[in-house]
mmCIF file of C-alpha atoms in Angstrom:
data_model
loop_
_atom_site.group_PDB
_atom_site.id
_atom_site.type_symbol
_atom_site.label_atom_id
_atom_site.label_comp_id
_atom_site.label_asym_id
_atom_site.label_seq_id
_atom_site.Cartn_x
_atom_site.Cartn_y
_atom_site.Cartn_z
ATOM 1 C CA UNK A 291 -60.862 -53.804 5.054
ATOM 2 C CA UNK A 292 -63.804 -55.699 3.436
ATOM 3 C CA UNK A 293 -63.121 -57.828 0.086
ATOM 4 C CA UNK A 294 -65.892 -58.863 -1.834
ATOM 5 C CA UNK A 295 -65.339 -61.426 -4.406
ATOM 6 C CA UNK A 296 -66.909 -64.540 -6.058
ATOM 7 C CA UNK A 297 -65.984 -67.856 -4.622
ATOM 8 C CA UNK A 298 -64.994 -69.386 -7.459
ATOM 9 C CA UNK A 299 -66.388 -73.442 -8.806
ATOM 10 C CA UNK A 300 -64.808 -75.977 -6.643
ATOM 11 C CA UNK A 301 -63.138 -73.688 -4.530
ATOM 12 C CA UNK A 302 -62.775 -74.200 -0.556
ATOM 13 C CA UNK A 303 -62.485 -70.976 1.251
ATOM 14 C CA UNK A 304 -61.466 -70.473 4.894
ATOM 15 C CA UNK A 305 -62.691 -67.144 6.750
ATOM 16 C CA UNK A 306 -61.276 -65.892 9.612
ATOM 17 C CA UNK A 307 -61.035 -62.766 11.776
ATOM 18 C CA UNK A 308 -57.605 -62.071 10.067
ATOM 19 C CA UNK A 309 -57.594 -63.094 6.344
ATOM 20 C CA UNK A 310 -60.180 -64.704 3.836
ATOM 21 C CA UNK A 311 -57.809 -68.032 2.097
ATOM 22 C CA UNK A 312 -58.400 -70.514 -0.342
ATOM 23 C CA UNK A 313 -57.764 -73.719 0.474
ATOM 24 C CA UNK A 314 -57.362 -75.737 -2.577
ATOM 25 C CA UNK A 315 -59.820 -75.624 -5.680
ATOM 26 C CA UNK A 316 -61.383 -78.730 -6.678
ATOM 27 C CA UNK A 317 -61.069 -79.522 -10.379
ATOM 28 C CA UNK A 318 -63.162 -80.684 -12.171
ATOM 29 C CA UNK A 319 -63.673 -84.186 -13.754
ATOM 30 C CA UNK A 320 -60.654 -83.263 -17.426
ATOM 31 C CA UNK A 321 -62.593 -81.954 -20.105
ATOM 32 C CA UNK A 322 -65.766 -80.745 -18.137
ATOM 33 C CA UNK A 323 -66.579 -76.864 -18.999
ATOM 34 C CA UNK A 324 -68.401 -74.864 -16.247
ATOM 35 C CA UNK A 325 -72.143 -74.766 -16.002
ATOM 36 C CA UNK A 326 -72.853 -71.584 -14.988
ATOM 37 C CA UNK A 327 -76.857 -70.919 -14.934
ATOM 38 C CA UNK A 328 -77.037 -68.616 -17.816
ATOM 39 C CA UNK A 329 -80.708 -67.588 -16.558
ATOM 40 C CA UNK A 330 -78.661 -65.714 -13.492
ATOM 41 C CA UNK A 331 -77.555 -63.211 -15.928
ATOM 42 C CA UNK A 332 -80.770 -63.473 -17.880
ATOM 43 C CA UNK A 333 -83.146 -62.500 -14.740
ATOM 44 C CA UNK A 334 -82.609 -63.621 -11.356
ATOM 45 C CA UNK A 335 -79.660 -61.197 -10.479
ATOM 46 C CA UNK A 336 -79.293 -57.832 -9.785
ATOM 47 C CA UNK A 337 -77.653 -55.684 -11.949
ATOM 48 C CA UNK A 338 -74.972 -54.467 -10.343
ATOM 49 C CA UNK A 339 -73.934 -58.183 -9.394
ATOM 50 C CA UNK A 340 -70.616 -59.489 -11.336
ATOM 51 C CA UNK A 341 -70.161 -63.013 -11.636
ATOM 52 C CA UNK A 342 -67.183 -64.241 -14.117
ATOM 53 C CA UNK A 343 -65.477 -60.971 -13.819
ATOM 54 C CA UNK A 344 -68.531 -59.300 -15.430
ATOM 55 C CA UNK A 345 -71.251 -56.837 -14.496
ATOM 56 C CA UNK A 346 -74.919 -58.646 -14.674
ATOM 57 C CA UNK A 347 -75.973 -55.114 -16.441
ATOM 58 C CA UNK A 348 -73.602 -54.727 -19.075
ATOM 59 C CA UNK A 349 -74.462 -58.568 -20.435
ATOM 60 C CA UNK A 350 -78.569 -57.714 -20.329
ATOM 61 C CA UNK A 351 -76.849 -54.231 -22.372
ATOM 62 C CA UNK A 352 -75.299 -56.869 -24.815
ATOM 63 C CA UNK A 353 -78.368 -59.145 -24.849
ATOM 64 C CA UNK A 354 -80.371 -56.122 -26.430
ATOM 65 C CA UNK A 355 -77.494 -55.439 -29.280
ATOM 66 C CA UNK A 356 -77.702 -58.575 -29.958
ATOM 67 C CA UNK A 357 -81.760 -58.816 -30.145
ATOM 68 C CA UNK A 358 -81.562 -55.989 -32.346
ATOM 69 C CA UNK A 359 -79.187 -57.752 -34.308
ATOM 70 C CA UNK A 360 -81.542 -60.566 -34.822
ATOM 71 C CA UNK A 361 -84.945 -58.914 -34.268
ATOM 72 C CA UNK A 362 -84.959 -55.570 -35.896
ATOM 73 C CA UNK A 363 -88.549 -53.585 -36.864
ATOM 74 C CA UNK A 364 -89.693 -50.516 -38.185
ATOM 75 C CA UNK A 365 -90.439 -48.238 -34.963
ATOM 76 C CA UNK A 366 -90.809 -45.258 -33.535
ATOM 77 C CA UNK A 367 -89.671 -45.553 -30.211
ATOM 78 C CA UNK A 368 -87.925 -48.537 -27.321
ATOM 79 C CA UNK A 369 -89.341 -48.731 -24.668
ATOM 80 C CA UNK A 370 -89.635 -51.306 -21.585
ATOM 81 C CA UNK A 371 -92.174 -52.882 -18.890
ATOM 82 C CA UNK A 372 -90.401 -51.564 -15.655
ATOM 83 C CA UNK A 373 -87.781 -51.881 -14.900
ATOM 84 C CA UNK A 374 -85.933 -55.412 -15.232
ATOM 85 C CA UNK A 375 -85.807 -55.435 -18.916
ATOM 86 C CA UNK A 376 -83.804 -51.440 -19.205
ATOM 87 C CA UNK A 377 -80.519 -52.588 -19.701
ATOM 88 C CA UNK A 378 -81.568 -54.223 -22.745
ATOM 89 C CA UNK A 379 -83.945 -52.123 -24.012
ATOM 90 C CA UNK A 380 -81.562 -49.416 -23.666
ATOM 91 C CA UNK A 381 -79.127 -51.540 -25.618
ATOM 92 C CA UNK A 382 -81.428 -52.845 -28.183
ATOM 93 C CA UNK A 383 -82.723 -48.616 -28.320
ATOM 94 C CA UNK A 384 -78.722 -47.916 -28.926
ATOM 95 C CA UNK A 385 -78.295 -50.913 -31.627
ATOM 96 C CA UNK A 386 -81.278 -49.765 -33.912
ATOM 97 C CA UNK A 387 -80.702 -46.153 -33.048
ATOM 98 C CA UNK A 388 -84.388 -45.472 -31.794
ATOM 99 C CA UNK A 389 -85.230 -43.496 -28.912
ATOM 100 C CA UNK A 390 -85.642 -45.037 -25.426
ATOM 101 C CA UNK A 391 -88.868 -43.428 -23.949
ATOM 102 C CA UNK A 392 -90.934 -44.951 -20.842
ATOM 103 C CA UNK A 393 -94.735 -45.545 -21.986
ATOM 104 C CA UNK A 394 -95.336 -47.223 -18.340
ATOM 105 C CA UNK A 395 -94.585 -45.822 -14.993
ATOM 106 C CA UNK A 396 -95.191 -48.483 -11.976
ATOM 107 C CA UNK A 397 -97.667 -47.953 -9.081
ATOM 108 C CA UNK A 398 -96.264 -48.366 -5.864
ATOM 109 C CA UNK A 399 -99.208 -49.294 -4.269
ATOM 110 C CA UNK A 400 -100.050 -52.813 -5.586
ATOM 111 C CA UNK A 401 -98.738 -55.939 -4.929
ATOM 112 C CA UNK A 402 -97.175 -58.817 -6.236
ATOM 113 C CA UNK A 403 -99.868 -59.882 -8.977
ATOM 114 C CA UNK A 404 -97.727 -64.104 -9.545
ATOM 115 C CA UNK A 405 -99.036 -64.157 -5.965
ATOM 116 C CA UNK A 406 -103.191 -63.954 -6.837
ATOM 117 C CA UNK A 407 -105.123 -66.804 -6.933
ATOM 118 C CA UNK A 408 -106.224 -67.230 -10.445
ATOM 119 C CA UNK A 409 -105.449 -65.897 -13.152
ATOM 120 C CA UNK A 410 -107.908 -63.269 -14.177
ATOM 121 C CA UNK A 411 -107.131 -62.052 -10.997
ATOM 122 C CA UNK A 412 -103.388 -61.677 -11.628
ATOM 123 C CA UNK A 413 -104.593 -60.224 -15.274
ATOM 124 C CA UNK A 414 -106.497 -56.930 -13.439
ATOM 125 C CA UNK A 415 -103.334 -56.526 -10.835
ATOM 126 C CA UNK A 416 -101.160 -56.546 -14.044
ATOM 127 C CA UNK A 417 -103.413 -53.420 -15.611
ATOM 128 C CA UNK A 418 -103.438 -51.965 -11.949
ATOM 129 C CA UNK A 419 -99.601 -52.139 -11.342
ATOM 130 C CA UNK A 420 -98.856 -50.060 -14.319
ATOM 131 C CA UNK A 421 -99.608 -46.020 -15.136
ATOM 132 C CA UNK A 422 -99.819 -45.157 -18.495
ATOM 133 C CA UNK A 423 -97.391 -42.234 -19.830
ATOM 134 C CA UNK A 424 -99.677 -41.377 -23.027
ATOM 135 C CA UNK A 425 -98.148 -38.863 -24.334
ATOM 136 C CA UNK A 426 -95.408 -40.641 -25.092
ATOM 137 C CA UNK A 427 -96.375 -42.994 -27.716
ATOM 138 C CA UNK A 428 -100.202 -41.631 -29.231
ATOM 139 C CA UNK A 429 -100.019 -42.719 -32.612
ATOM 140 C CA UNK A 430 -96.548 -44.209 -32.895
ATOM 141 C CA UNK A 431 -94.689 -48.005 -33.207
ATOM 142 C CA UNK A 432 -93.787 -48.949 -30.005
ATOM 143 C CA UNK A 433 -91.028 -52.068 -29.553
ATOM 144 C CA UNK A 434 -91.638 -53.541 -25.628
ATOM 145 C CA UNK A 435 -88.280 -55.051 -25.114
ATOM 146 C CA UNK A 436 -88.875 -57.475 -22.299
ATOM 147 C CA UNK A 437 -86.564 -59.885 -19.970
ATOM 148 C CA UNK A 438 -88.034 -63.206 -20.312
ATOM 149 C CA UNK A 439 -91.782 -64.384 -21.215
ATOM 150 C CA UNK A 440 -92.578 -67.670 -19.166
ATOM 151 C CA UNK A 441 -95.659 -68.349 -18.868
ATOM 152 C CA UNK A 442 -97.060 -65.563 -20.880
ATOM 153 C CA UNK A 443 -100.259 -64.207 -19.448
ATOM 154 C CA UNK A 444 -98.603 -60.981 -17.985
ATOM 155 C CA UNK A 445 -97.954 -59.312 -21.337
ATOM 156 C CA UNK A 446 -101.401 -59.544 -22.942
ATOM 157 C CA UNK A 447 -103.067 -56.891 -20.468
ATOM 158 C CA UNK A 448 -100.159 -54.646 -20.836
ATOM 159 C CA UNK A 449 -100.403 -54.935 -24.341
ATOM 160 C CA UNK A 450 -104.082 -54.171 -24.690
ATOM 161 C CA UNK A 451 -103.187 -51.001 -21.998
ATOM 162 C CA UNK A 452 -100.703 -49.790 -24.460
ATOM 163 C CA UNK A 453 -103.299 -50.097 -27.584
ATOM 164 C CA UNK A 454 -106.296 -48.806 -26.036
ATOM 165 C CA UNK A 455 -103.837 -45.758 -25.033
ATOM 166 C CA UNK A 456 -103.486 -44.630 -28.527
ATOM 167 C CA UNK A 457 -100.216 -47.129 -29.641
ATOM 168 C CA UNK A 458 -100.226 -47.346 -33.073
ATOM 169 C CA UNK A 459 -98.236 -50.418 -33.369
ATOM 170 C CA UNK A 460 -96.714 -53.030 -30.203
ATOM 171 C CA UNK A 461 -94.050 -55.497 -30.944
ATOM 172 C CA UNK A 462 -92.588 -57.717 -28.058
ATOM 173 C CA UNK A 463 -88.751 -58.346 -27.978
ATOM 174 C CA UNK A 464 -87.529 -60.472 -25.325
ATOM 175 C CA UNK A 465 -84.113 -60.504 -24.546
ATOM 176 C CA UNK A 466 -83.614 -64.423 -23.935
ATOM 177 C CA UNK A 467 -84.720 -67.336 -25.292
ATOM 178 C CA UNK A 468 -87.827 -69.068 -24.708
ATOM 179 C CA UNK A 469 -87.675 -71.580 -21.667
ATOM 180 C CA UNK A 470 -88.602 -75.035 -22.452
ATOM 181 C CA UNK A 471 -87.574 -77.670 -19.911
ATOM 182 C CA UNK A 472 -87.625 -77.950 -15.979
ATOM 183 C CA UNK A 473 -84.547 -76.987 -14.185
ATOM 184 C CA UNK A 474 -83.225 -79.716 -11.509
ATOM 185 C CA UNK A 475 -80.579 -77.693 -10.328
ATOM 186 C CA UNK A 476 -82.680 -75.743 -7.844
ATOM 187 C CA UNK A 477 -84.937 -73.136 -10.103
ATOM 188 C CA UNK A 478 -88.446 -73.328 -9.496
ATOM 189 C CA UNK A 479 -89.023 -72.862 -12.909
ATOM 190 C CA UNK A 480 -93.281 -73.809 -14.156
ATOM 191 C CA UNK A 481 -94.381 -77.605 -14.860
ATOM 192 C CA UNK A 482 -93.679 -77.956 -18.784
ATOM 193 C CA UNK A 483 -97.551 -77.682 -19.206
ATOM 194 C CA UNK A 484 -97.334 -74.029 -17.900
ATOM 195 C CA UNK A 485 -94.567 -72.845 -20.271
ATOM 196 C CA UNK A 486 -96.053 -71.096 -23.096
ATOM 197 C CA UNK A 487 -93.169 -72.042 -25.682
ATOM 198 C CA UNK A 488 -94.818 -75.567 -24.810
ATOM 199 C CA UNK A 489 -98.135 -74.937 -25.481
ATOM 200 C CA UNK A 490 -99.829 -74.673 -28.843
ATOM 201 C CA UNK A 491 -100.442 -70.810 -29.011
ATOM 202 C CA UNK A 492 -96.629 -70.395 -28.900
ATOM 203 C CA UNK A 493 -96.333 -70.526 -32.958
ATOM 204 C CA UNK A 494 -98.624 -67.687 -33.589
ATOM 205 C CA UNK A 495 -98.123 -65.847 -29.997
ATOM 206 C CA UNK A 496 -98.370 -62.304 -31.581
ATOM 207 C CA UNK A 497 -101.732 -62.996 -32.333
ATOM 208 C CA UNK A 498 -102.376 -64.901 -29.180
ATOM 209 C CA UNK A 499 -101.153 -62.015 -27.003
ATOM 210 C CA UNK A 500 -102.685 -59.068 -29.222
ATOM 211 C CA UNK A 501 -98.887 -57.835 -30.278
ATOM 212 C CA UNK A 502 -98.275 -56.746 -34.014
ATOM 213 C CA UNK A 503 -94.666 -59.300 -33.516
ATOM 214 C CA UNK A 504 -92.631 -61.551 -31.066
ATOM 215 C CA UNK A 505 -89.661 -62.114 -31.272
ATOM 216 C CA UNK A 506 -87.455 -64.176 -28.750
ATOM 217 C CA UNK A 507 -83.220 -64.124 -28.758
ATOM 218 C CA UNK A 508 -81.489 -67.116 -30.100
ATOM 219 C CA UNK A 509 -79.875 -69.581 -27.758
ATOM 220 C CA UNK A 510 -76.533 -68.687 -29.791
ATOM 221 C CA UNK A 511 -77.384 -65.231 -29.570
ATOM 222 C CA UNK A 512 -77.928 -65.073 -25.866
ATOM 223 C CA UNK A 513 -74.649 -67.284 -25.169
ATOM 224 C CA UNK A 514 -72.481 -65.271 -27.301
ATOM 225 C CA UNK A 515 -73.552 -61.943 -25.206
ATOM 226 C CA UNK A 516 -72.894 -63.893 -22.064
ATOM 227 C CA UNK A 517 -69.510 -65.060 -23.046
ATOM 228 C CA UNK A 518 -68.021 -62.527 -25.299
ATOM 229 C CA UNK A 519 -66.513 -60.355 -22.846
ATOM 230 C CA UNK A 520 -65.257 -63.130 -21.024
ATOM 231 C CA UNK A 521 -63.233 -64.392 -23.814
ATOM 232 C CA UNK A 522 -62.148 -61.437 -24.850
ATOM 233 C CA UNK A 523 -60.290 -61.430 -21.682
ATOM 234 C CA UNK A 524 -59.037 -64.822 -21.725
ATOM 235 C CA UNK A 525 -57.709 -63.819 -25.426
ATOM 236 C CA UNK A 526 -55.738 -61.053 -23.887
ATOM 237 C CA UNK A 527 -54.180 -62.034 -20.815
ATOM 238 C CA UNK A 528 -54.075 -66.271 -21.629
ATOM 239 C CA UNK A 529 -53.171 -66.707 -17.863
ATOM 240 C CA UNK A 530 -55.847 -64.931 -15.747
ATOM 241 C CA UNK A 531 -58.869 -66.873 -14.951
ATOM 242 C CA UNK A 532 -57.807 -70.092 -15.975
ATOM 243 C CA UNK A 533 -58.214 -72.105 -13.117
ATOM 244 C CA UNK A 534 -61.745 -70.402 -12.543
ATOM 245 C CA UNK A 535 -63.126 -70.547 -16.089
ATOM 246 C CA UNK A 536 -61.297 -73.446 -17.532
ATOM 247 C CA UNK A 537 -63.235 -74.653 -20.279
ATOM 248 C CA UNK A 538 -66.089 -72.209 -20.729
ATOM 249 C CA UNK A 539 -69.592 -73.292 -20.527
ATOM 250 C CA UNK A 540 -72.689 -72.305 -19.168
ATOM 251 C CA UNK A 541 -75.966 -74.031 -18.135
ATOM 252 C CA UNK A 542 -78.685 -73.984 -20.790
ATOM 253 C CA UNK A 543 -80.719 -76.538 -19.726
ATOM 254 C CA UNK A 544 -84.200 -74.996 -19.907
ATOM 255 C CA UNK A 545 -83.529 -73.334 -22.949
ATOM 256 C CA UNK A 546 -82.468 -76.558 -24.677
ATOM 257 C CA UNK A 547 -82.666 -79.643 -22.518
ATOM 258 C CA UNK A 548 -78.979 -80.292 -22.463
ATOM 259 C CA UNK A 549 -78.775 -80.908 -19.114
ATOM 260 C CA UNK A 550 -75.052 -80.816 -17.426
ATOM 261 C CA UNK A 551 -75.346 -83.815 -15.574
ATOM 262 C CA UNK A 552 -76.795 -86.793 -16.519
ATOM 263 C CA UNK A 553 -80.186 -87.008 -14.702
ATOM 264 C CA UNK A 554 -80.897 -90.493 -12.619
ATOM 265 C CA UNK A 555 -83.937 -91.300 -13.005
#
């Protein structure tokens, strides 16, 4: 029978035709916590991926709450830029107690528009790659719930889309902080230039992208989703998970520049 399962920090795993074993599990150096990359759970998995004895899903569900926690607004409707960012807009929808209705239905039959050579060009595959669903929002405040904004010159065109298509109102909620700092640890995450929360039209980006509000989630607020669950179950069974979790932590670094390890150069 198959058996799927994380292979947990430090552990050494034989496989062989009869039985998967551990080994031994390294520990780590007393006092370390884990550094899981919290941006894993923020973007780069799927949804139906579990790491830490969670579903990826259910923590972008959480991520939403908690946005709409934090970010509430007087709307009419939650809706999403397909499809990454549903699990929180459906949660942030649920938290506020607003309807989830699509205003954007994807064409099929474009491409990849970070791949373009410039970007004006990746600007007019943006307004290609997306259908408008009208109907759905003439005249009313629409809330775009949306995963992460990095180097923000994606959401302007969809923004102007949604106006010019009879929105009456567009606020941006993005359900994760905004990234900061290069990752060493193996993301290709932008030069620090290309981040917009670096650049000088990050402290009035509603009116840089054409959006009535932005609103990112707090660092706290996005750790807190990530980790509640998991110490919830710590808190009831104190024994399971201990040599996998140990002292919980997670890897912030280009949200905050705390890196894990000290960097030598």
């Amino acid at each position: 029978s198959r058996y799927y399962r994380e292979v947990l920090p430090g552990e050494i795993v034989k496989i062989s035709r009869h039985d998967v074993q551990t080994l031994d599990v390294v520990r780590r150096p007393e006092g370390d916590p884990s550094a899981f990359c919290i941006f894993e759970y923020v973007y780069f998995a799927r949804p139906d991926s579990i790491f830490e004895g969670q579903m990826v899903y259910s923590v972008r569900r959480r991520c939403g709450q908690q946005l709409a926690i934090e970010a509430p607004v007087e709307a009419d409707l939650v809706s999403t830029v397909p499809e990454s960012a549903t699990p929180a807009a459906l949660g942030y929808a649920q938290k506020c107690g607003l309807p989830y209705v699509e205003v954007l239905c994807k064409n099929r039959y474009v491409g990849r528009t970070f791949i373009q050579p410039n970007m004006r060009l990746r600007q007019l595959g943006v307004a290609k790659k997306f259908g408008v669903l009208s109907d759905n929002f003439k005249g009313k405040r629409v809330v775009i719930i949306d995963d992460s904004i990095v180097r923000g010159n994606t959401i302007s065109p969809i923004i102007k889309l949604l106006r010019e298509s009879g929105a009456k109102e567009v606020h941006i909620r993005v359900a994760s902080p905004p990234i900061r700092f290069p990752c060493y640890m193996g993301i290709n995450i932008p030069t620090k230039e290309e981040l917009i929360a670096n650049r000088p039209e990050f402290h009035d980006l509603a009116n840089y992208n054409g959006a009535d509000s932005v609103v990112y989630l707090s660092v706290e607020g996005l750790v807190s989703s990530v980790q509640e669950s998991i110490k919830a179950r710590q808190d009831n069974n104190p024994k399971s998970h201990k040599s996998f979790i140990g002292k919980l932590g997670h890897c912030t670094a280009c949200l905050t520049g705390d890196y894990p390890v000290e960097l030598e150069w």
